[in-house]
CSV table of C-alpha atoms and ligand atoms in Angstrom, one decimal:
chain,number,residue,atom,x,y,z
A,20,UNK,CA,111.9,119.8,86.8
A,21,UNK,CA,115.0,120.1,85.3
A,22,UNK,CA,116.5,116.5,85.5
A,23,UNK,CA,119.9,117.3,84.6
A,24,UNK,CA,121.8,114.9,87.6
A,25,UNK,CA,123.0,116.9,90.3
A,26,UNK,CA,126.6,116.1,91.3
A,27,UNK,CA,127.1,114.7,94.6
A,28,UNK,CA,129.5,112.8,96.0
A,29,UNK,CA,128.2,112.2,99.3
A,30,UNK,CA,125.4,112.7,101.4
A,31,UNK,CA,126.8,114.4,105.0
A,32,UNK,CA,124.7,117.3,106.0
A,33,UNK,CA,121.7,119.1,105.2
A,34,UNK,CA,123.6,122.3,105.5
A,35,UNK,CA,126.2,121.6,103.0
A,36,UNK,CA,122.7,121.5,100.1
A,37,UNK,CA,121.7,124.6,98.1
A,38,UNK,CA,118.3,125.3,98.0
A,39,UNK,CA,118.0,123.8,94.2
A,40,UNK,CA,119.5,120.6,95.6
A,41,UNK,CA,116.9,120.0,98.3
A,42,UNK,CA,114.3,120.1,95.7
A,43,UNK,CA,116.2,118.3,93.2
A,44,UNK,CA,116.1,115.1,96.0
A,45,UNK,CA,112.9,116.0,96.9
A,46,UNK,CA,111.3,116.3,93.2
A,47,UNK,CA,113.5,112.7,92.7
A,48,UNK,CA,111.7,110.8,95.8
A,49,UNK,CA,108.1,112.3,94.5
A,50,UNK,CA,109.3,110.6,90.8
A,51,UNK,CA,110.5,107.6,91.9
A,52,UNK,CA,107.0,106.9,94.2
A,53,UNK,CA,105.5,107.2,91.1
A,54,UNK,CA,107.6,105.9,88.6
A,55,UNK,CA,109.9,103.6,89.9
A,56,UNK,CA,112.9,102.8,88.8
A,57,UNK,CA,113.3,98.2,90.1
A,58,UNK,CA,116.8,98.5,87.1
A,59,UNK,CA,118.0,101.3,88.3
A,60,UNK,CA,120.7,100.1,90.4
A,61,UNK,CA,121.7,96.7,88.7
A,62,UNK,CA,124.7,95.4,89.6
A,63,UNK,CA,125.3,98.1,92.5
A,64,UNK,CA,126.3,97.6,96.0
A,65,UNK,CA,125.3,99.5,98.8
A,66,UNK,CA,127.4,98.9,102.3
A,67,UNK,CA,125.8,99.4,105.8
A,68,UNK,CA,128.2,99.7,108.7
A,69,UNK,CA,126.2,99.9,112.0
A,70,UNK,CA,128.4,100.8,115.2
A,71,UNK,CA,125.1,101.7,116.5
A,72,UNK,CA,121.4,100.2,116.4
A,73,UNK,CA,118.4,101.4,113.3
A,74,UNK,CA,115.4,100.1,112.6
A,75,UNK,CA,114.1,102.8,110.3
A,76,UNK,CA,117.9,103.5,108.9
A,77,UNK,CA,119.1,99.6,108.2
A,78,UNK,CA,115.5,99.0,106.5
A,79,UNK,CA,114.6,101.8,104.8
A,80,UNK,CA,118.1,101.7,103.2
A,81,UNK,CA,118.2,98.0,102.4
A,82,UNK,CA,114.2,98.7,100.8
A,83,UNK,CA,115.9,101.5,98.2
A,84,UNK,CA,118.1,99.4,96.9
A,85,UNK,CA,115.9,96.2,96.8
A,86,UNK,CA,113.3,99.0,94.9
A,87,UNK,CA,116.0,100.0,92.8
A,88,UNK,CA,117.4,96.7,91.4
A,89,UNK,CA,121.1,97.3,93.5
A,90,UNK,CA,122.0,95.4,97.0
A,91,UNK,CA,122.9,95.9,100.4
A,92,UNK,CA,124.8,93.8,103.2
A,93,UNK,CA,124.8,94.9,107.1
A,94,UNK,CA,127.9,94.9,109.2
A,95,UNK,CA,128.0,95.2,113.1
A,96,UNK,CA,129.5,95.0,116.4
A,97,UNK,CA,127.0,92.1,117.2
A,98,UNK,CA,127.0,90.9,114.2
A,99,UNK,CA,129.5,87.4,113.8
A,100,UNK,CA,132.1,90.1,113.1
A,101,UNK,CA,135.6,90.0,115.5
A,102,UNK,CA,134.6,92.5,117.8
A,103,UNK,CA,135.8,96.5,116.0
A,104,UNK,CA,137.8,98.3,117.7
A,105,UNK,CA,137.2,102.6,117.4
A,106,UNK,CA,140.3,104.0,119.3
A,107,UNK,CA,143.1,105.1,117.5
A,108,UNK,CA,146.7,104.0,119.3
A,109,UNK,CA,145.3,101.0,121.1
A,110,UNK,CA,147.2,97.7,121.7
A,111,UNK,CA,144.3,95.6,120.8
A,112,UNK,CA,145.3,92.4,122.8
A,113,UNK,CA,141.3,92.7,124.4
A,114,UNK,CA,138.5,91.2,123.0
A,115,UNK,CA,138.0,93.3,119.6
A,116,UNK,CA,140.2,91.6,117.4
A,117,UNK,CA,138.9,93.7,113.5
A,118,UNK,CA,140.2,97.5,113.9
A,119,UNK,CA,138.2,99.9,112.2
A,120,UNK,CA,140.7,101.2,109.7
A,121,UNK,CA,141.1,97.7,108.3
A,122,UNK,CA,137.2,97.5,108.3
A,123,UNK,CA,135.8,100.4,106.6
A,124,UNK,CA,138.4,99.4,103.6
A,125,UNK,CA,137.6,96.3,103.4
A,126,UNK,CA,133.4,97.0,103.2
A,127,UNK,CA,135.0,100.1,100.8
A,128,UNK,CA,136.3,97.8,98.6
A,129,UNK,CA,133.7,95.2,98.0
A,130,UNK,CA,130.6,98.7,97.7
A,131,UNK,CA,129.9,101.2,95.1
A,132,UNK,CA,129.1,103.5,98.1
A,133,UNK,CA,129.0,103.3,102.3
A,134,UNK,CA,126.4,104.2,104.7
A,135,UNK,CA,127.7,104.6,108.1
A,136,UNK,CA,126.3,105.3,111.9
A,137,UNK,CA,128.4,106.8,114.6
A,138,UNK,CA,126.6,108.0,117.3
A,139,UNK,CA,128.2,110.7,119.5
A,140,UNK,CA,130.3,108.8,122.5
A,141,UNK,CA,129.4,112.3,124.6
A,142,UNK,CA,133.1,112.4,126.3
A,143,UNK,CA,133.6,115.9,124.9
A,144,UNK,CA,130.7,117.8,123.5
A,145,UNK,CA,133.2,120.3,121.1
A,146,UNK,CA,134.5,116.8,119.4
A,147,UNK,CA,130.8,116.0,119.5
A,148,UNK,CA,129.8,119.1,117.2
A,149,UNK,CA,132.7,119.2,115.2
A,150,UNK,CA,131.7,115.9,114.2
A,151,UNK,CA,135.8,114.5,115.2
A,152,UNK,CA,135.2,110.9,115.2
A,153,UNK,CA,133.1,110.6,112.2
A,154,UNK,CA,134.7,112.6,110.4
A,155,UNK,CA,137.6,110.1,110.6
A,156,UNK,CA,135.7,107.5,110.0
A,157,UNK,CA,134.8,108.7,106.6
A,158,UNK,CA,138.2,109.6,105.5
A,159,UNK,CA,139.2,105.7,105.3
A,160,UNK,CA,136.3,105.7,102.5
A,161,UNK,CA,136.7,106.0,98.7
A,162,UNK,CA,133.7,105.6,97.9
A,163,UNK,CA,130.4,107.8,97.8
A,164,UNK,CA,129.3,108.0,101.8
A,165,UNK,CA,126.6,109.0,103.1
A,166,UNK,CA,126.1,109.9,106.7
A,167,UNK,CA,123.6,107.7,108.6
A,168,UNK,CA,123.8,109.4,111.9
A,169,UNK,CA,127.1,111.0,113.3
A,170,UNK,CA,127.6,113.0,116.3
A,171,UNK,CA,125.7,116.3,115.4
A,172,UNK,CA,124.2,114.6,112.3
A,173,UNK,CA,121.1,113.1,110.5
A,174,UNK,CA,120.5,113.7,107.1
A,175,UNK,CA,118.2,111.3,106.2
A,176,UNK,CA,115.9,112.0,108.5
A,177,UNK,CA,115.9,115.6,108.1
A,178,UNK,CA,115.4,115.3,104.6
A,179,UNK,CA,112.7,112.9,105.3
A,180,UNK,CA,111.1,115.6,107.9
A,181,UNK,CA,110.8,118.7,105.0
A,182,UNK,CA,109.5,116.0,102.5
A,183,UNK,CA,106.5,115.7,105.1
A,184,UNK,CA,106.2,119.2,106.0
A,185,UNK,CA,105.3,119.3,102.4
A,186,UNK,CA,103.1,116.7,102.0
A,187,UNK,CA,101.3,118.0,104.9
A,188,UNK,CA,101.1,121.8,103.1
A,189,UNK,CA,102.6,122.8,106.4
A,190,UNK,CA,104.0,126.5,105.3
A,191,UNK,CA,107.6,127.4,104.4
A,192,UNK,CA,108.2,131.0,105.3
A,193,UNK,CA,106.5,131.6,108.3
A,194,UNK,CA,105.2,127.9,109.6
A,195,UNK,CA,105.1,128.5,113.3
A,196,UNK,CA,107.2,125.2,114.3
A,197,UNK,CA,108.5,123.8,117.7
A,198,UNK,CA,111.0,122.1,118.3
A,199,UNK,CA,110.3,120.4,122.0
A,200,UNK,CA,113.2,118.6,124.9
A,201,UNK,CA,111.2,115.5,125.6
A,202,UNK,CA,111.4,113.8,128.9
A,203,UNK,CA,114.0,110.5,128.6
A,204,UNK,CA,115.5,108.4,130.9
A,205,UNK,CA,118.6,108.2,129.1
A,206,UNK,CA,120.5,111.2,127.9
A,207,UNK,CA,120.7,111.6,124.3
A,208,UNK,CA,123.1,112.9,121.3
A,209,UNK,CA,122.8,116.2,120.0
A,210,UNK,CA,122.4,115.1,116.4
A,211,UNK,CA,119.0,115.3,116.0
A,212,UNK,CA,117.8,118.2,117.7
A,213,UNK,CA,121.1,120.3,115.7
A,214,UNK,CA,120.4,118.8,112.8
A,215,UNK,CA,116.4,118.9,112.5
A,216,UNK,CA,117.1,123.1,113.5
A,217,UNK,CA,118.7,123.3,110.5
A,218,UNK,CA,116.6,122.1,108.4
A,219,UNK,CA,113.4,124.2,110.0
A,220,UNK,CA,115.8,126.8,109.6
A,221,UNK,CA,117.0,126.5,105.7
A,222,UNK,CA,113.1,125.8,104.8
A,223,UNK,CA,113.0,129.7,105.9
A,224,UNK,CA,110.5,128.5,109.2
A,225,UNK,CA,109.6,130.2,112.5
A,226,UNK,CA,111.1,127.8,114.8
A,227,UNK,CA,111.0,127.8,118.7
A,228,UNK,CA,112.8,125.9,121.0
A,229,UNK,CA,111.0,125.0,124.0
A,230,UNK,CA,113.1,123.0,126.9
A,231,UNK,CA,114.1,123.7,130.4
A,232,UNK,CA,116.5,126.5,131.2
A,233,UNK,CA,119.3,123.6,131.1
A,234,UNK,CA,118.9,121.8,128.3
A,235,UNK,CA,120.0,125.0,125.6
A,236,UNK,CA,121.0,123.8,123.1
A,237,UNK,CA,125.1,125.1,122.8
A,238,UNK,CA,125.6,128.3,121.3
A,239,UNK,CA,128.1,126.4,118.3
A,240,UNK,CA,124.8,124.5,117.2
A,241,UNK,CA,122.5,127.9,117.8
A,242,UNK,CA,124.9,130.7,115.9
A,243,UNK,CA,124.5,128.1,113.2
A,244,UNK,CA,121.6,127.9,112.7
A,245,UNK,CA,121.2,132.2,113.4
A,246,UNK,CA,124.2,131.9,110.4
A,247,UNK,CA,121.5,130.0,108.2
A,248,UNK,CA,118.3,132.5,109.3
A,249,UNK,CA,119.9,135.5,108.3
A,250,UNK,CA,119.8,134.0,104.3
A,251,UNK,CA,116.4,132.0,104.4
A,252,UNK,CA,114.3,134.7,106.3
A,253,UNK,CA,113.7,132.6,109.1
A,254,UNK,CA,112.9,133.4,112.8
A,255,UNK,CA,114.4,131.3,116.0
A,256,UNK,CA,112.9,131.7,119.3
A,257,UNK,CA,114.1,129.6,122.5
A,258,UNK,CA,112.1,129.9,125.8
A,259,UNK,CA,111.1,127.2,128.7
A,260,UNK,CA,107.5,128.2,129.2
A,261,UNK,CA,105.4,125.6,126.6
A,262,UNK,CA,101.7,128.1,126.5
A,263,UNK,CA,103.8,130.9,124.9
A,264,UNK,CA,105.9,128.3,122.3
A,265,UNK,CA,102.7,126.0,121.3
A,266,UNK,CA,100.6,129.1,121.1
A,267,UNK,CA,99.4,129.1,116.6
A,268,UNK,CA,101.8,126.2,116.4
A,269,UNK,CA,101.6,124.2,113.0
A,270,UNK,CA,104.4,121.8,114.2
A,271,UNK,CA,105.3,119.4,117.6
A,272,UNK,CA,108.6,118.1,117.0
A,273,UNK,CA,109.5,116.4,119.8
A,274,UNK,CA,113.1,115.3,120.9
A,275,UNK,CA,114.6,114.7,124.3
A,276,UNK,CA,118.2,115.8,124.3
A,277,UNK,CA,121.7,115.7,126.8
A,278,UNK,CA,121.8,118.5,129.1
A,279,UNK,CA,124.7,120.4,127.3
A,280,UNK,CA,125.6,122.4,130.3
A,281,UNK,CA,126.2,118.9,131.6
A,282,UNK,CA,127.6,117.0,129.1
A,283,UNK,CA,131.0,115.9,131.1
A,284,UNK,CA,128.9,114.8,133.7
A,285,UNK,CA,126.2,112.6,132.9
A,286,UNK,CA,125.5,111.4,136.4
A,287,UNK,CA,124.3,115.4,137.5
A,288,UNK,CA,123.5,115.3,134.2
A,289,UNK,CA,120.5,112.8,135.4
A,290,UNK,CA,119.9,114.0,138.2
A,291,UNK,CA,119.1,117.1,136.4
A,292,UNK,CA,116.9,115.5,133.4
A,293,UNK,CA,114.9,113.5,136.7
A,294,UNK,CA,112.8,116.4,137.5
A,295,UNK,CA,111.9,116.7,134.4
A,296,UNK,CA,109.6,113.6,134.2
A,297,UNK,CA,106.2,115.7,133.1
A,298,UNK,CA,107.6,116.8,130.0
A,299,UNK,CA,106.2,114.0,128.6
A,300,UNK,CA,103.6,115.3,125.0
A,301,UNK,CA,100.2,115.5,126.2
A,302,UNK,CA,97.0,116.4,124.0
A,303,UNK,CA,96.9,119.4,126.9
A,304,UNK,CA,100.0,120.7,124.8
A,305,UNK,CA,97.8,121.4,121.6
A,306,UNK,CA,95.7,123.4,123.3
A,307,UNK,CA,96.8,127.2,121.9
A,308,UNK,CA,98.0,125.2,118.8
A,309,UNK,CA,96.5,125.6,115.2
A,310,UNK,CA,94.0,123.4,114.7
A,311,UNK,CA,95.9,121.4,112.3
A,312,UNK,CA,99.4,121.4,114.7
A,313,UNK,CA,100.7,117.9,113.5
A,314,UNK,CA,103.1,115.8,116.3
A,315,UNK,CA,106.6,114.8,114.3
A,316,UNK,CA,109.2,112.7,115.9
A,317,UNK,CA,111.9,110.8,114.4
A,318,UNK,CA,111.2,107.5,116.3
A,319,UNK,CA,111.9,105.4,117.9
A,320,UNK,CA,109.8,107.0,120.6
A,321,UNK,CA,109.1,105.6,124.5
A,322,UNK,CA,105.3,105.2,124.7
A,323,UNK,CA,103.7,106.8,127.8
A,324,UNK,CA,107.3,108.5,129.0
A,325,UNK,CA,108.3,111.1,125.4
A,326,UNK,CA,104.3,110.8,124.1
A,327,UNK,CA,101.1,110.1,125.3
A,328,UNK,CA,99.5,107.2,123.5
A,329,UNK,CA,96.3,109.9,122.8
A,330,UNK,CA,99.4,111.8,120.8
A,331,UNK,CA,100.4,108.6,119.3
A,332,UNK,CA,97.2,107.2,118.1
A,333,UNK,CA,95.8,110.7,117.1
A,334,UNK,CA,95.1,112.0,113.4
A,335,UNK,CA,97.9,114.6,114.5
A,336,UNK,CA,100.2,112.3,114.9
A,337,UNK,CA,102.3,112.3,111.3
A,338,UNK,CA,105.4,109.9,112.3
A,339,UNK,CA,104.6,106.8,110.1
A,340,UNK,CA,104.8,108.7,107.1
A,341,UNK,CA,107.6,110.5,108.4
A,342,UNK,CA,109.6,107.2,108.6
A,343,UNK,CA,108.6,106.5,105.2
A,344,UNK,CA,110.0,109.4,103.9
A,345,UNK,CA,113.2,108.3,104.9
A,346,UNK,CA,113.0,105.2,102.6
A,347,UNK,CA,111.7,107.6,99.2
A,348,UNK,CA,114.3,110.3,99.8
A,349,UNK,CA,117.1,108.1,100.5
A,350,UNK,CA,116.3,106.5,97.3
A,351,UNK,CA,116.9,109.8,95.7
A,352,UNK,CA,119.9,110.1,97.3
A,353,UNK,CA,120.9,106.4,96.4
A,354,UNK,CA,119.9,106.9,93.2
A,355,UNK,CA,122.3,110.6,92.5
A,356,UNK,CA,124.6,109.6,93.8
A,357,UNK,CA,124.9,105.5,92.0
A,358,UNK,CA,123.0,105.3,88.7
B,15,LIG,N1,114.8,107.9,113.0
B,15,LIG,C1,116.2,106.9,113.0
B,15,LIG,O1,116.6,107.1,112.8
B,15,LIG,O2,115.1,105.5,113.3
B,15,LIG,P1,116.2,104.2,113.6
B,15,LIG,O3,117.5,104.7,114.4
B,15,LIG,O4,115.7,103.3,113.8
B,15,LIG,O5,117.6,104.0,112.4
């Protein structure tokens, strides 16, 4: 590997990276694991703004900065801050006393880079697919920024998942990757399914999206994936038939998402979703898959709801190494942005 640094001012979307940049980050993550650099980011500070909850993203970024010799701080609305307003043009005579328009530049002024998490508000699907809110937030930043999950993107997860597929020798071209919807009691955003689809297609895999008919991914998301596939040679199929999808599968990647056709009517969405409580991943799902078929999920996962205990506790589940890879790829991202 030519360790000439790649030029990266922000990390927002895996589809914005060239194959060379993806390889560079993956190889750097391996190098940093094998040959730690505890002083690489000495004196550097990462500001972490979480507008939504997190376990993995928050702790892995903090751990990554410590391991590279720098430091970090976390800000979230649940902490001792003055109530954070994110809407434009509001009269702030309610609970919130701090506007994001001041908060982000202030956090940025204390940091060398800033990570921002802001989930979809799920009011308007087109706005969420275009990541409108997130773009507004990043315009307030004058430092390198890292997308820690927005309405439609989760690039750190995507890079960690790519590394996990490599680590477990899942074939790149033509490896069969099943992205399956699973039941969840709440309607969840499209960020993980959309960006995971892009990741698998960028990797050149044979991707099957397994979902009930009402959970077909929006055309805008599918069109983007098809465009990438035309470059990488990936195949994309969709089905609601579990046996058809799982035949010869190398990976079952589970995730729940909102019904796109009911995006703006959550009451109706809940009714439709509740018909599919049996979409809980069980051992039977793997019967026609490759013997070595692995189970992936970005976590957190509701045991007994999204997947059975027996699946999560089996050797085919790689959710823990997958989560550990968040730390390793984020070390590579920080090293590239800040060193
Ligand atoms: N996978 C993931 O982003 O986990 P957290 O929501 O816990 O950060």
